[in-house]
Amino acid sequence: MNVYHFKKGTEICNYSYSSNILSIRLNRQRLLVCLEESIYIHNIKDMKLLKTLLDVPANPTGLCALSINHSNSYLAYPGSLTSGEIVLYDGNSLKTVCTIAAHEGTLAAITFNASGSKLASASEKGTVIRVFSVPDGQKVYEFRRGMKRYVTISSLVFSMDSQFLCASSNTETVHIFKLEQVTNSRPEEPSTWSGYMGKMFMAATNYLPTQVSDMMHQDRAFATARLNFSGQRNICTLSTIQKLPRLLVASSDGHLYIYNLDPQDGGECVLIKTHSLLGSGTTEENKENDLRPSLPQSYAATVARPSASSASTVPGYSEDGGALRGEVIPEHEFATGPVCLDDENEFPPIILCRGNQKGKTKQS
């Protein structure tokens, strides 16, 4: 693993591990490196190793999540290889908080909201998505994505205000769920015949089998977006562009799709623009739902910058010469490192990794 200073274009440090790196997560306080059977927790200020979690069940996909809110730095990872158990870990105090029995099947996706107060999860079946409160691990929302077929969840993400939760899969439909505020007030008595029938129907669910009654109480999607492809891996996010909520979907074939989202009524999201992320410069747009001013034609052209000459490289942590595996480094022993996040109000350093060499991952 190589850590680079994005603004200066220089390498900060590099690290070697005992097996292949499967995923990396970071915020302004912690950096996590997930291997198949262990998780390394680093202090991002000086890149020292704080803790190595060795009692981790086999995690071949490197599934884990880290709260971007560095004031809590909660970490979530699978607690079982055969069931949907989630271990919630405090990355600041370096202690296990709780274990959540989220699903019967194995986990496919987990994600925190921006504040780290909620955790969403989906199993490999992909039919039910659940949201839990943090740190107590209580279920607060349950959504049904579908019933007819099992899917592979590609992406699961909250909006920044935590009002919406978006899920994409290997199908052609992206589902957006609305996290309504749950009130404890007594519901009003229905004033129509259909209202009375609905109340009686919901009361009857208490006498049905648990699986059936649970299904009746699960919320459906607030909004959906129809993709022009299926079977491709994709990543989705909910963003605000020109003060309007938008759904962004990036596909593995190198395209970015932008949809509008009606925050009041939901329904079908309308495709606004399609961008090429591979530098071809092609852009397709819906004239009736155009964005003004137009977005850059190519993402590659937007982020391309002249490369700066490489500066001195700081030697990274070596498992043979560094802290003992599983040892917690006291706060007063933190060395003054080269990474200072208050310098020039910069963002945390980026992490780039490539290759499948056992024991080491390199970046050219």
XYZ file of C-alpha atoms in Angstrom:
364
model
C 0.000 0.000 0.000
C 1.248 3.473 -0.909
C -0.049 6.653 0.726
C 0.142 9.778 -1.436
C -0.357 13.471 -0.823
C -2.984 14.288 -3.452
C -2.375 18.045 -3.497
C 1.412 17.878 -3.690
C 1.584 14.697 -5.746
C 4.196 13.130 -3.460
C 4.399 9.802 -1.691
C 4.033 9.939 2.089
C 4.759 6.347 3.028
C 4.366 2.741 1.938
C 3.417 -0.435 3.775
C 3.734 -4.184 3.315
C 1.313 -6.764 4.677
C 1.258 -10.520 5.084
C -1.378 -11.124 2.370
C -3.333 -9.330 -0.337
C -5.081 -6.070 0.511
C -8.817 -6.434 -0.167
C -10.099 -3.005 0.861
C -9.013 0.273 2.463
C -11.123 2.756 4.424
C -10.126 6.051 6.025
C -11.374 9.207 7.670
C -9.500 12.066 9.322
C -8.688 9.940 12.371
C -8.182 6.341 11.301
C -7.023 4.284 8.307
C -8.149 0.658 7.969
C -6.510 -2.026 5.855
C -8.679 -5.120 5.449
C -7.114 -8.483 4.599
C -9.018 -11.726 4.308
C -8.488 -12.754 7.931
C -7.343 -9.574 9.682
C -7.910 -5.819 9.867
C -5.153 -3.276 10.561
C -6.087 0.005 12.243
C -3.659 2.914 11.785
C -3.569 6.366 13.326
C -3.724 8.650 10.310
C -1.793 11.454 12.036
C 1.487 9.547 12.069
C 0.465 6.283 10.313
C 1.417 4.134 13.301
C -0.314 0.810 13.786
C -2.772 0.998 16.684
C -4.462 -2.378 16.561
C -4.585 -5.572 14.535
C -7.860 -7.473 14.647
C -6.927 -11.127 14.239
C -10.139 -12.836 15.383
C -11.929 -11.862 12.170
C -13.914 -14.554 10.299
C -12.772 -15.233 6.753
C -13.760 -12.194 4.698
C -12.834 -12.994 1.069
C -14.448 -9.844 -0.346
C -12.894 -7.446 2.174
C -16.322 -6.213 3.257
C -16.078 -3.502 5.917
C -17.279 0.033 6.611
C -15.829 3.004 8.489
C -17.774 6.036 9.651
C -16.512 9.198 7.949
C -17.302 11.059 11.175
C -13.883 10.940 12.837
C -15.330 11.880 16.226
C -16.543 8.282 16.616
C -14.705 6.313 13.871
C -17.003 3.306 14.141
C -15.954 0.241 12.169
C -18.327 -2.504 10.985
C -17.324 -5.875 9.546
C -18.854 -9.367 9.183
C -18.880 -11.390 12.371
C -19.701 -14.721 10.756
C -18.970 -16.572 7.546
C -22.372 -18.299 7.490
C -24.812 -15.662 8.802
C -25.419 -11.924 8.515
C -23.834 -10.975 11.817
C -22.183 -7.544 12.067
C -19.471 -6.599 14.557
C -19.555 -2.911 15.532
C -16.120 -1.721 16.683
C -15.035 1.654 18.086
C -11.964 2.793 16.155
C -11.129 5.465 18.743
C -11.306 3.452 21.956
C -10.265 0.279 20.076
C -12.997 -1.814 21.687
C -15.898 -3.905 20.403
C -19.195 -2.060 20.906
C -21.779 -4.720 20.070
C -22.735 -7.524 17.713
C -25.805 -7.136 15.478
C -27.787 -10.100 14.138
C -28.704 -8.276 10.932
C -29.676 -11.053 8.489
C -30.046 -14.814 8.269
C -27.862 -15.021 5.156
C -24.301 -13.781 4.742
C -23.671 -10.065 4.304
C -23.279 -8.387 0.918
C -23.137 -4.685 1.868
C -22.774 -2.485 4.959
C -22.512 1.298 5.192
C -22.678 4.129 7.745
C -24.462 7.426 7.331
C -22.437 10.655 7.416
C -22.741 11.198 11.165
C -22.060 7.572 12.078
C -25.399 7.310 13.901
C -26.955 4.746 11.538
C -25.739 1.553 9.884
C -27.435 -0.056 6.862
C -26.937 -3.619 5.695
C -28.046 -6.070 3.015
C -27.540 -9.807 2.682
C -26.474 -11.807 -0.359
C -30.140 -12.395 -1.223
C -30.568 -8.639 -1.618
C -34.301 -8.665 -0.901
C -34.337 -6.905 2.487
C -32.334 -3.879 3.627
C -32.181 -3.017 7.317
C -31.022 0.106 9.150
C -29.719 0.009 12.722
C -29.014 2.763 15.218
C -25.433 3.240 16.395
C -24.017 2.440 18.896
C -26.850 0.378 20.457
C -27.463 -1.701 17.310
C -31.275 -1.503 17.457
C -33.217 -1.972 14.206
C -34.975 1.276 13.248
C -35.941 0.703 9.588
C -36.593 -2.285 7.358
C -37.077 -2.005 3.599
C -37.980 -4.590 0.990
C -36.085 -4.190 -2.264
C -37.914 -6.985 -4.062
C -39.573 -10.378 -3.763
C -39.382 -12.127 -7.145
C -35.651 -12.761 -7.431
C -32.406 -12.675 -5.504
C -29.890 -10.056 -6.604
C -26.301 -9.064 -5.927
C -26.126 -5.706 -4.162
C -23.459 -3.531 -5.794
C -23.777 -0.355 -3.763
C -25.511 0.824 -0.606
C -25.256 4.487 0.427
C -26.989 7.140 2.541
C -27.598 10.685 1.404
C -25.545 13.253 3.316
C -28.596 14.379 5.303
C -29.529 10.741 6.068
C -33.036 11.225 4.681
C -32.572 8.702 1.871
C -30.881 5.340 1.389
C -29.936 4.165 -2.104
C -29.292 0.582 -3.218
C -28.101 -0.625 -6.614
C -27.593 -4.193 -7.780
C -26.853 -6.310 -10.836
C -30.388 -5.606 -12.097
C -31.586 -2.645 -14.140
C -33.328 -0.926 -11.197
C -31.869 1.370 -8.523
C -34.027 1.688 -5.400
C -34.174 4.768 -3.166
C -35.767 4.469 0.271
C -36.916 7.361 2.440
C -36.089 7.274 6.136
C -39.280 8.724 7.567
C -39.249 9.993 11.129
C -40.961 7.442 13.352
C -43.395 9.026 15.807
C -44.908 7.454 18.891
C -48.107 9.466 18.668
C -51.384 7.554 18.592
C -52.634 7.145 15.009
C -55.883 8.860 14.102
C -59.022 6.775 13.700
C -59.801 6.124 10.021
C -62.738 8.134 8.698
C -63.531 6.036 5.602
C -64.582 2.449 4.959
C -61.317 1.685 3.173
C -59.433 3.123 6.132
C -61.238 0.767 8.527
C -60.498 -2.192 6.242
C -56.834 -1.258 6.121
C -56.667 -1.045 9.904
C -58.327 -4.444 10.278
C -55.963 -5.941 7.717
C -52.885 -4.680 9.574
C -54.290 -5.973 12.855
C -54.816 -9.380 11.268
C -51.117 -9.613 10.451
C -50.462 -10.244 14.157
C -52.019 -13.697 13.698
C -50.047 -14.584 10.585
C -46.678 -16.405 10.527
C -43.750 -14.180 11.448
C -42.244 -14.188 7.947
C -45.543 -13.080 6.413
C -46.290 -10.389 9.012
C -42.755 -8.985 8.743
C -43.160 -8.710 4.989
C -46.412 -6.763 5.408
C -44.698 -4.195 7.646
C -41.661 -3.645 5.427
C -41.539 -0.351 3.546
C -41.157 -0.259 -0.232
C -38.961 2.006 -2.344
C -39.772 5.719 -2.269
C -38.215 6.235 -5.718
C -36.621 4.131 -8.461
C -34.315 4.712 -11.404
C -34.251 2.535 -14.502
C -30.812 1.796 -15.943
C -30.272 0.937 -19.592
C -28.107 -2.038 -18.617
C -28.042 -4.956 -16.190
C -25.481 -7.447 -14.986
C -22.731 -4.823 -14.631
C -21.141 -3.808 -11.366
C -21.975 -0.222 -10.476
C -21.685 2.363 -7.715
C -24.396 4.857 -6.809
C -24.517 7.963 -4.647
C -27.011 10.655 -3.727
C -25.710 14.179 -4.156
C -26.887 17.785 -4.386
C -26.105 19.609 -7.638
C -27.155 23.249 -7.913
C -29.241 22.808 -4.745
C -31.217 19.944 -6.314
C -31.028 16.275 -5.234
C -29.519 13.986 -7.855
C -28.832 10.289 -8.173
C -25.442 9.433 -9.705
C -24.677 5.931 -10.975
C -21.234 4.945 -12.281
C -21.045 1.672 -14.227
C -18.077 -0.647 -14.732
C -18.058 0.082 -18.477
C -16.975 3.664 -17.785
C -20.185 5.720 -17.830
C -21.745 8.105 -15.321
C -25.526 8.481 -15.293
C -27.206 11.453 -13.598
C -30.884 11.256 -12.603
C -33.158 13.753 -10.957
C -34.878 12.874 -7.668
C -38.143 14.341 -6.434
C -37.614 14.614 -2.631
C -41.322 15.140 -1.989
C -43.167 12.658 -4.193
C -40.437 10.218 -5.240
C -41.536 7.972 -8.092
C -39.542 7.293 -11.241
C -36.269 9.214 -11.502
C -35.624 10.853 -14.879
C -32.263 10.454 -16.621
C -30.703 13.877 -17.207
C -27.223 13.218 -18.557
C -24.806 10.440 -19.434
C -21.056 11.064 -19.250
C -18.098 9.010 -20.415
C -15.468 8.510 -17.694
C -12.849 7.114 -20.072
C -11.831 10.407 -21.664
C -13.775 10.070 -24.912
C -15.554 13.366 -24.218
C -19.001 12.107 -25.236
C -22.012 13.432 -23.350
C -25.668 12.616 -23.856
C -28.294 14.766 -22.210
C -32.023 15.173 -21.864
C -32.765 18.714 -23.060
C -35.957 18.974 -21.019
C -34.100 18.225 -17.787
C -30.784 19.898 -18.528
C -28.412 21.116 -15.840
C -27.118 24.666 -16.084
C -24.224 25.171 -16.291
C -23.343 21.872 -17.923
C -21.070 19.439 -16.156
C -17.576 18.673 -17.508
C -17.677 16.376 -20.508
C -15.031 14.072 -19.152
C -14.235 13.208 -15.546
C -10.714 12.267 -16.583
C -10.177 15.768 -17.983
C -11.486 17.293 -14.761
C -9.087 15.534 -12.401
C -6.060 15.481 -14.712
C -3.279 17.622 -13.273
C 0.424 18.021 -13.993
C 2.356 15.569 -11.861
C 4.772 17.047 -9.381
C 8.223 15.691 -8.779
C 8.408 13.104 -6.048
C 9.720 14.265 -2.710
C 11.329 12.299 0.064
C 9.577 9.088 1.027
C 8.972 8.295 4.652
C 9.564 4.622 5.496
C 6.307 2.925 6.424
C 5.350 0.399 9.037
C 6.895 -3.037 8.669
C 5.225 -5.908 10.459
C 8.607 -7.398 11.344
C 10.040 -4.186 12.746
C 6.946 -2.340 13.914
C 4.467 -2.770 16.718
C 3.562 -6.249 17.896
C 0.502 -7.786 16.296
C -2.549 -6.771 18.300
C -0.672 -4.271 20.466
C -2.323 -0.954 21.280
C 0.061 1.983 21.094
C -0.537 4.497 23.940
C -1.514 8.010 22.910
C 1.572 9.585 24.478
C 3.856 7.438 22.307
C 2.528 8.808 19.033
C 5.414 10.174 17.028
C 5.169 13.466 15.193
C 4.717 12.256 11.640
C 4.778 13.963 8.259
C 0.992 13.824 7.842
C -0.610 16.991 9.216
C -4.236 17.331 8.174
C -4.490 20.899 9.464
C -1.821 21.988 7.006
C -3.408 24.182 4.305
C -6.847 22.832 5.286
C -6.175 19.799 3.125
C -8.155 16.602 2.908
C -6.767 13.274 4.130
C -4.156 11.630 1.876
C -5.399 9.265 -0.787
C -4.562 5.580 -0.823
C -3.639 3.890 -4.078
C -2.999 0.186 -4.427
C -2.445 -2.158 -7.360
C -1.394 -5.708 -7.988
C -2.000 -9.088 -6.412
C 1.439 -9.959 -5.169
C 1.280 -11.849 -1.921
C 2.616 -9.866 0.973
C 2.949 -6.567 -0.855
C 0.882 -4.194 -2.912
C 2.611 -1.585 -5.063
C 1.694 1.583 -6.902
C 3.757 2.762 -9.841
